[in-house]
């Protein structure tokens, strides 16, 4: 009897639900706010990414987990607010879940593309080259990776040779390493803020 009533209710109200969804679909902005809030919680409380992606928060276990797509979008959101460190962590989590066999519409190529760029921007040239090699092993026709690899390798060789001392290389290296997190004042303020938030 319950099944009959539910189906009758669904049949009667389906057109209302359908028109509501078609008229006012949720926008990307509706997802960005909660994503930023989750990033802030992760950052402030130093939450472990693996357990967080499994729906585990200190003292609480949620029935839902974060998919590869969720981790990827959180990485993109962190990137959009210039939080390279957390973007890297979320992209690595997406890759980890893909490597563990989770199916997703997000491909390893997409994740590796982001990881190689973020690594380069963070000045981690070894990983930038490694991620780009992994990407090209999956998609040898990837144009941007083909262009990036020689560029990344050149910087890596200069770094190994210690030739990053000339003016042009210094400017490029400053660009690679420049972020607000590098300033002492910012770090001290952030540590005070985090401590205050944790209680």
PDB file of C-alpha atoms in Angstrom:
ATOM      1  CA  UNK A   1       0.000   0.000   0.000  1.00  0.00           C
ATOM      2  CA  UNK A   2       2.864   2.403   0.832  1.00  0.00           C
ATOM      3  CA  UNK A   3       4.434   1.765  -2.555  1.00  0.00           C
ATOM      4  CA  UNK A   4       1.127   2.518  -4.283  1.00  0.00           C
ATOM      5  CA  UNK A   5       0.689   5.776  -2.363  1.00  0.00           C
ATOM      6  CA  UNK A   6       4.254   6.876  -3.013  1.00  0.00           C
ATOM      7  CA  UNK A   7       4.001   6.174  -6.738  1.00  0.00           C
ATOM      8  CA  UNK A   8       0.638   7.940  -6.913  1.00  0.00           C
ATOM      9  CA  UNK A   9       2.129  10.945  -5.103  1.00  0.00           C
ATOM     10  CA  UNK A  10       5.193  10.920  -7.350  1.00  0.00           C
ATOM     11  CA  UNK A  11       3.066  10.642 -10.487  1.00  0.00           C
ATOM     12  CA  UNK A  12       0.797  13.494  -9.431  1.00  0.00           C
ATOM     13  CA  UNK A  13       3.591  15.850  -8.307  1.00  0.00           C
ATOM     14  CA  UNK A  14       6.302  14.917 -10.813  1.00  0.00           C
ATOM     15  CA  UNK A  15       5.363  17.699 -13.239  1.00  0.00           C
ATOM     16  CA  UNK A  16       5.733  20.257 -10.426  1.00  0.00           C
ATOM     17  CA  UNK A  17       9.157  18.913  -9.471  1.00  0.00           C
ATOM     18  CA  UNK A  18      10.267  18.787 -13.101  1.00  0.00           C
ATOM     19  CA  UNK A  19       9.175  22.351 -13.870  1.00  0.00           C
ATOM     20  CA  UNK A  20      10.820  23.627 -10.688  1.00  0.00           C
ATOM     21  CA  UNK A  21      14.126  22.004 -11.575  1.00  0.00           C
ATOM     22  CA  UNK A  22      14.006  23.211 -15.171  1.00  0.00           C
ATOM     23  CA  UNK A  23      13.149  26.785 -14.194  1.00  0.00           C
ATOM     24  CA  UNK A  24      15.671  27.246 -11.406  1.00  0.00           C
ATOM     25  CA  UNK A  25      18.576  24.829 -11.604  1.00  0.00           C
ATOM     26  CA  UNK A  26      21.272  25.238  -9.011  1.00  0.00           C
ATOM     27  CA  UNK A  27      24.123  27.341 -10.277  1.00  0.00           C
ATOM     28  CA  UNK A  28      27.845  26.745  -9.928  1.00  0.00           C
ATOM     29  CA  UNK A  29      27.882  29.575  -7.373  1.00  0.00           C
ATOM     30  CA  UNK A  30      25.625  27.471  -5.131  1.00  0.00           C
ATOM     31  CA  UNK A  31      28.395  24.878  -4.879  1.00  0.00           C
ATOM     32  CA  UNK A  32      31.348  27.260  -4.526  1.00  0.00           C
ATOM     33  CA  UNK A  33      30.237  28.669  -1.151  1.00  0.00           C
ATOM     34  CA  UNK A  34      30.068  25.307   0.635  1.00  0.00           C
ATOM     35  CA  UNK A  35      33.305  24.239  -1.084  1.00  0.00           C
ATOM     36  CA  UNK A  36      35.096  27.308   0.278  1.00  0.00           C
ATOM     37  CA  UNK A  37      33.642  26.629   3.726  1.00  0.00           C
ATOM     38  CA  UNK A  38      34.918  23.042   3.597  1.00  0.00           C
ATOM     39  CA  UNK A  39      38.362  24.284   2.541  1.00  0.00           C
ATOM     40  CA  UNK A  40      38.379  26.731   5.445  1.00  0.00           C
ATOM     41  CA  UNK A  41      37.418  23.994   7.908  1.00  0.00           C
ATOM     42  CA  UNK A  42      40.101  21.714   6.498  1.00  0.00           C
ATOM     43  CA  UNK A  43      42.703  24.455   6.696  1.00  0.00           C
ATOM     44  CA  UNK A  44      41.773  25.839  10.095  1.00  0.00           C
ATOM     45  CA  UNK A  45      41.414  22.522  11.887  1.00  0.00           C
ATOM     46  CA  UNK A  46      44.172  20.748   9.925  1.00  0.00           C
ATOM     47  CA  UNK A  47      41.792  17.960   8.929  1.00  0.00           C
ATOM     48  CA  UNK A  48      43.264  14.878   7.275  1.00  0.00           C
ATOM     49  CA  UNK A  49      42.208  14.787   3.644  1.00  0.00           C
ATOM     50  CA  UNK A  50      41.826  11.030   3.305  1.00  0.00           C
ATOM     51  CA  UNK A  51      39.514  10.723   6.301  1.00  0.00           C
ATOM     52  CA  UNK A  52      37.670  13.898   5.321  1.00  0.00           C
ATOM     53  CA  UNK A  53      37.012  12.508   1.837  1.00  0.00           C
ATOM     54  CA  UNK A  54      35.564   9.389   3.500  1.00  0.00           C
ATOM     55  CA  UNK A  55      33.070  11.537   5.421  1.00  0.00           C
ATOM     56  CA  UNK A  56      34.887  11.357   8.741  1.00  0.00           C
ATOM     57  CA  UNK A  57      35.200  14.503  10.830  1.00  0.00           C
ATOM     58  CA  UNK A  58      36.500  14.507  14.412  1.00  0.00           C
ATOM     59  CA  UNK A  59      33.809  12.841  16.511  1.00  0.00           C
ATOM     60  CA  UNK A  60      31.450  12.344  13.570  1.00  0.00           C
ATOM     61  CA  UNK A  61      31.011   9.909  10.686  1.00  0.00           C
ATOM     62  CA  UNK A  62      28.814  11.040   7.802  1.00  0.00           C
ATOM     63  CA  UNK A  63      27.158   8.484   5.529  1.00  0.00           C
ATOM     64  CA  UNK A  64      28.315  10.260   2.382  1.00  0.00           C
ATOM     65  CA  UNK A  65      31.828  10.351   0.985  1.00  0.00           C
ATOM     66  CA  UNK A  66      33.548  12.633  -1.486  1.00  0.00           C
ATOM     67  CA  UNK A  67      33.959  11.268  -4.993  1.00  0.00           C
ATOM     68  CA  UNK A  68      36.846  11.851  -7.376  1.00  0.00           C
ATOM     69  CA  UNK A  69      34.738  14.603  -8.942  1.00  0.00           C
ATOM     70  CA  UNK A  70      34.138  16.221  -5.556  1.00  0.00           C
ATOM     71  CA  UNK A  71      37.854  16.177  -4.716  1.00  0.00           C
ATOM     72  CA  UNK A  72      38.680  17.556  -8.162  1.00  0.00           C
ATOM     73  CA  UNK A  73      36.158  20.402  -7.793  1.00  0.00           C
ATOM     74  CA  UNK A  74      37.460  21.232  -4.318  1.00  0.00           C
ATOM     75  CA  UNK A  75      40.938  21.395  -5.843  1.00  0.00           C
ATOM     76  CA  UNK A  76      39.646  23.728  -8.541  1.00  0.00           C
ATOM     77  CA  UNK A  77      37.912  25.891  -5.942  1.00  0.00           C
ATOM     78  CA  UNK A  78      41.124  26.142  -3.915  1.00  0.00           C
ATOM     79  CA  UNK A  79      42.953  27.065  -7.112  1.00  0.00           C
ATOM     80  CA  UNK A  80      40.380  29.759  -7.901  1.00  0.00           C
ATOM     81  CA  UNK A  81      41.155  31.461  -4.574  1.00  0.00           C
ATOM     82  CA  UNK A  82      44.927  31.051  -5.110  1.00  0.00           C
ATOM     83  CA  UNK A  83      45.285  28.385  -2.423  1.00  0.00           C
ATOM     84  CA  UNK A  84      47.827  26.293  -4.317  1.00  0.00           C
ATOM     85  CA  UNK A  85      48.726  24.103  -1.350  1.00  0.00           C
ATOM     86  CA  UNK A  86      45.184  22.862  -0.739  1.00  0.00           C
ATOM     87  CA  UNK A  87      44.504  22.638  -4.453  1.00  0.00           C
ATOM     88  CA  UNK A  88      47.479  20.280  -4.716  1.00  0.00           C
ATOM     89  CA  UNK A  89      46.215  18.175  -1.797  1.00  0.00           C
ATOM     90  CA  UNK A  90      42.704  17.795  -3.223  1.00  0.00           C
ATOM     91  CA  UNK A  91      44.007  16.969  -6.702  1.00  0.00           C
ATOM     92  CA  UNK A  92      46.317  14.343  -5.184  1.00  0.00           C
ATOM     93  CA  UNK A  93      43.342  12.868  -3.331  1.00  0.00           C
ATOM     94  CA  UNK A  94      41.390  12.719  -6.604  1.00  0.00           C
ATOM     95  CA  UNK A  95      44.330  10.926  -8.248  1.00  0.00           C
ATOM     96  CA  UNK A  96      44.635   8.543  -5.292  1.00  0.00           C
ATOM     97  CA  UNK A  97      40.962   7.603  -5.577  1.00  0.00           C
ATOM     98  CA  UNK A  98      41.275   7.143  -9.352  1.00  0.00           C
ATOM     99  CA  UNK A  99      44.333   4.925  -8.842  1.00  0.00           C
ATOM    100  CA  UNK A 100      42.322   2.898  -6.313  1.00  0.00           C
ATOM    101  CA  UNK A 101      39.830   2.127  -9.080  1.00  0.00           C
ATOM    102  CA  UNK A 102      37.028   4.598  -8.381  1.00  0.00           C
ATOM    103  CA  UNK A 103      35.069   5.317 -11.549  1.00  0.00           C
ATOM    104  CA  UNK A 104      34.563   8.954 -12.466  1.00  0.00           C
ATOM    105  CA  UNK A 105      33.792  11.294 -15.316  1.00  0.00           C
ATOM    106  CA  UNK A 106      36.991  13.090 -14.284  1.00  0.00           C
ATOM    107  CA  UNK A 107      39.971  11.454 -15.972  1.00  0.00           C
ATOM    108  CA  UNK A 108      43.503  10.920 -14.708  1.00  0.00           C
ATOM    109  CA  UNK A 109      44.645  13.163 -17.555  1.00  0.00           C
ATOM    110  CA  UNK A 110      42.571  16.065 -16.210  1.00  0.00           C
ATOM    111  CA  UNK A 111      43.885  15.572 -12.684  1.00  0.00           C
ATOM    112  CA  UNK A 112      47.512  15.167 -13.804  1.00  0.00           C
ATOM    113  CA  UNK A 113      47.205  18.294 -15.959  1.00  0.00           C
ATOM    114  CA  UNK A 114      46.249  20.313 -12.884  1.00  0.00           C
ATOM    115  CA  UNK A 115      48.869  18.618 -10.698  1.00  0.00           C
ATOM    116  CA  UNK A 116      51.700  19.370 -13.122  1.00  0.00           C
ATOM    117  CA  UNK A 117      50.737  23.046 -13.363  1.00  0.00           C
ATOM    118  CA  UNK A 118      50.239  23.464  -9.615  1.00  0.00           C
ATOM    119  CA  UNK A 119      53.566  21.753  -8.901  1.00  0.00           C
ATOM    120  CA  UNK A 120      55.284  24.146 -11.277  1.00  0.00           C
ATOM    121  CA  UNK A 121      53.615  27.186  -9.697  1.00  0.00           C
ATOM    122  CA  UNK A 122      54.708  25.949  -6.271  1.00  0.00           C
ATOM    123  CA  UNK A 123      58.266  25.636  -7.572  1.00  0.00           C
ATOM    124  CA  UNK A 124      58.288  21.831  -7.225  1.00  0.00           C
ATOM    125  CA  UNK A 125      59.894  21.214 -10.595  1.00  0.00           C
ATOM    126  CA  UNK A 126      60.626  17.529  -9.981  1.00  0.00           C
ATOM    127  CA  UNK A 127      56.962  16.762  -9.452  1.00  0.00           C
ATOM    128  CA  UNK A 128      55.891  19.030 -12.318  1.00  0.00           C
ATOM    129  CA  UNK A 129      58.070  16.986 -14.673  1.00  0.00           C
ATOM    130  CA  UNK A 130      56.917  13.684 -13.141  1.00  0.00           C
ATOM    131  CA  UNK A 131      53.206  14.532 -13.378  1.00  0.00           C
ATOM    132  CA  UNK A 132      53.683  15.722 -16.966  1.00  0.00           C
ATOM    133  CA  UNK A 133      55.424  12.448 -17.887  1.00  0.00           C
ATOM    134  CA  UNK A 134      52.543  10.501 -16.314  1.00  0.00           C
ATOM    135  CA  UNK A 135      50.041  12.611 -18.242  1.00  0.00           C
ATOM    136  CA  UNK A 136      51.840  12.059 -21.551  1.00  0.00           C
ATOM    137  CA  UNK A 137      52.021   8.311 -20.902  1.00  0.00           C
ATOM    138  CA  UNK A 138      48.205   8.334 -20.796  1.00  0.00           C
ATOM    139  CA  UNK A 139      47.659  10.864 -23.601  1.00  0.00           C
ATOM    140  CA  UNK A 140      50.707  11.401 -25.798  1.00  0.00           C
ATOM    141  CA  UNK A 141      48.799  13.926 -27.941  1.00  0.00           C
ATOM    142  CA  UNK A 142      48.051  16.325 -25.048  1.00  0.00           C
ATOM    143  CA  UNK A 143      49.187  19.641 -26.570  1.00  0.00           C
ATOM    144  CA  UNK A 144      49.698  21.645 -23.383  1.00  0.00           C
ATOM    145  CA  UNK A 145      51.713  18.868 -21.754  1.00  0.00           C
ATOM    146  CA  UNK A 146      53.864  18.607 -24.888  1.00  0.00           C
ATOM    147  CA  UNK A 147      54.565  22.341 -24.630  1.00  0.00           C
ATOM    148  CA  UNK A 148      55.079  22.319 -20.861  1.00  0.00           C
ATOM    149  CA  UNK A 149      57.471  19.386 -20.586  1.00  0.00           C
ATOM    150  CA  UNK A 150      60.517  20.982 -22.263  1.00  0.00           C
ATOM    151  CA  UNK A 151      59.852  24.196 -20.339  1.00  0.00           C
ATOM    152  CA  UNK A 152      59.644  22.348 -17.005  1.00  0.00           C
ATOM    153  CA  UNK A 153      62.732  20.265 -17.813  1.00  0.00           C
ATOM    154  CA  UNK A 154      64.696  23.411 -18.712  1.00  0.00           C
ATOM    155  CA  UNK A 155      63.884  24.983 -15.338  1.00  0.00           C
ATOM    156  CA  UNK A 156      64.688  21.738 -13.543  1.00  0.00           C
ATOM    157  CA  UNK A 157      68.079  21.494 -15.267  1.00  0.00           C
ATOM    158  CA  UNK A 158      68.829  25.128 -14.397  1.00  0.00           C
ATOM    159  CA  UNK A 159      67.898  24.433 -10.802  1.00  0.00           C
ATOM    160  CA  UNK A 160      70.123  21.341 -10.675  1.00  0.00           C
ATOM    161  CA  UNK A 161      73.015  23.232 -12.266  1.00  0.00           C
ATOM    162  CA  UNK A 162      72.540  26.136  -9.879  1.00  0.00           C
ATOM    163  CA  UNK A 163      72.104  28.518 -12.798  1.00  0.00           C
ATOM    164  CA  UNK A 164      69.043  30.229 -11.450  1.00  0.00           C
ATOM    165  CA  UNK A 165      71.242  33.163 -10.505  1.00  0.00           C
ATOM    166  CA  UNK A 166      70.861  35.279 -13.610  1.00  0.00           C
ATOM    167  CA  UNK A 167      68.349  38.108 -13.639  1.00  0.00           C
ATOM    168  CA  UNK A 168      65.811  36.435 -15.925  1.00  0.00           C
ATOM    169  CA  UNK A 169      65.862  33.170 -13.991  1.00  0.00           C
ATOM    170  CA  UNK A 170      65.644  34.985 -10.657  1.00  0.00           C
ATOM    171  CA  UNK A 171      62.501  36.743 -11.817  1.00  0.00           C
ATOM    172  CA  UNK A 172      60.990  33.472 -12.996  1.00  0.00           C
ATOM    173  CA  UNK A 173      61.967  31.743  -9.759  1.00  0.00           C
ATOM    174  CA  UNK A 174      60.423  34.558  -7.702  1.00  0.00           C
ATOM    175  CA  UNK A 175      57.239  34.123  -9.702  1.00  0.00           C
ATOM    176  CA  UNK A 176      57.321  30.381  -9.040  1.00  0.00           C
ATOM    177  CA  UNK A 177      57.788  30.788  -5.322  1.00  0.00           C
ATOM    178  CA  UNK A 178      55.789  33.924  -4.643  1.00  0.00           C
ATOM    179  CA  UNK A 179      52.701  33.414  -2.535  1.00  0.00           C
ATOM    180  CA  UNK A 180      51.274  35.145   0.522  1.00  0.00           C
ATOM    181  CA  UNK A 181      52.145  32.092   2.628  1.00  0.00           C
ATOM    182  CA  UNK A 182      55.846  32.878   2.168  1.00  0.00           C
ATOM    183  CA  UNK A 183      55.735  36.038   4.223  1.00  0.00           C
ATOM    184  CA  UNK A 184      56.465  35.741   7.920  1.00  0.00           C
ATOM    185  CA  UNK A 185      53.739  38.200   8.922  1.00  0.00           C
ATOM    186  CA  UNK A 186      51.126  36.232   7.052  1.00  0.00           C
ATOM    187  CA  UNK A 187      52.221  32.959   8.657  1.00  0.00           C
ATOM    188  CA  UNK A 188      52.164  34.436  12.156  1.00  0.00           C
ATOM    189  CA  UNK A 189      48.742  35.981  11.617  1.00  0.00           C
ATOM    190  CA  UNK A 190      47.420  32.747  10.165  1.00  0.00           C
ATOM    191  CA  UNK A 191      48.757  30.658  13.044  1.00  0.00           C
ATOM    192  CA  UNK A 192      47.123  33.033  15.542  1.00  0.00           C
ATOM    193  CA  UNK A 193      43.837  32.879  13.624  1.00  0.00           C
ATOM    194  CA  UNK A 194      43.897  29.079  13.450  1.00  0.00           C
ATOM    195  CA  UNK A 195      44.713  28.809  17.146  1.00  0.00           C
ATOM    196  CA  UNK A 196      41.849  31.150  18.008  1.00  0.00           C
ATOM    197  CA  UNK A 197      39.415  29.162  15.834  1.00  0.00           C
ATOM    198  CA  UNK A 198      40.417  25.868  17.446  1.00  0.00           C
ATOM    199  CA  UNK A 199      39.848  27.327  20.892  1.00  0.00           C
TER     200      UNK A 199
END
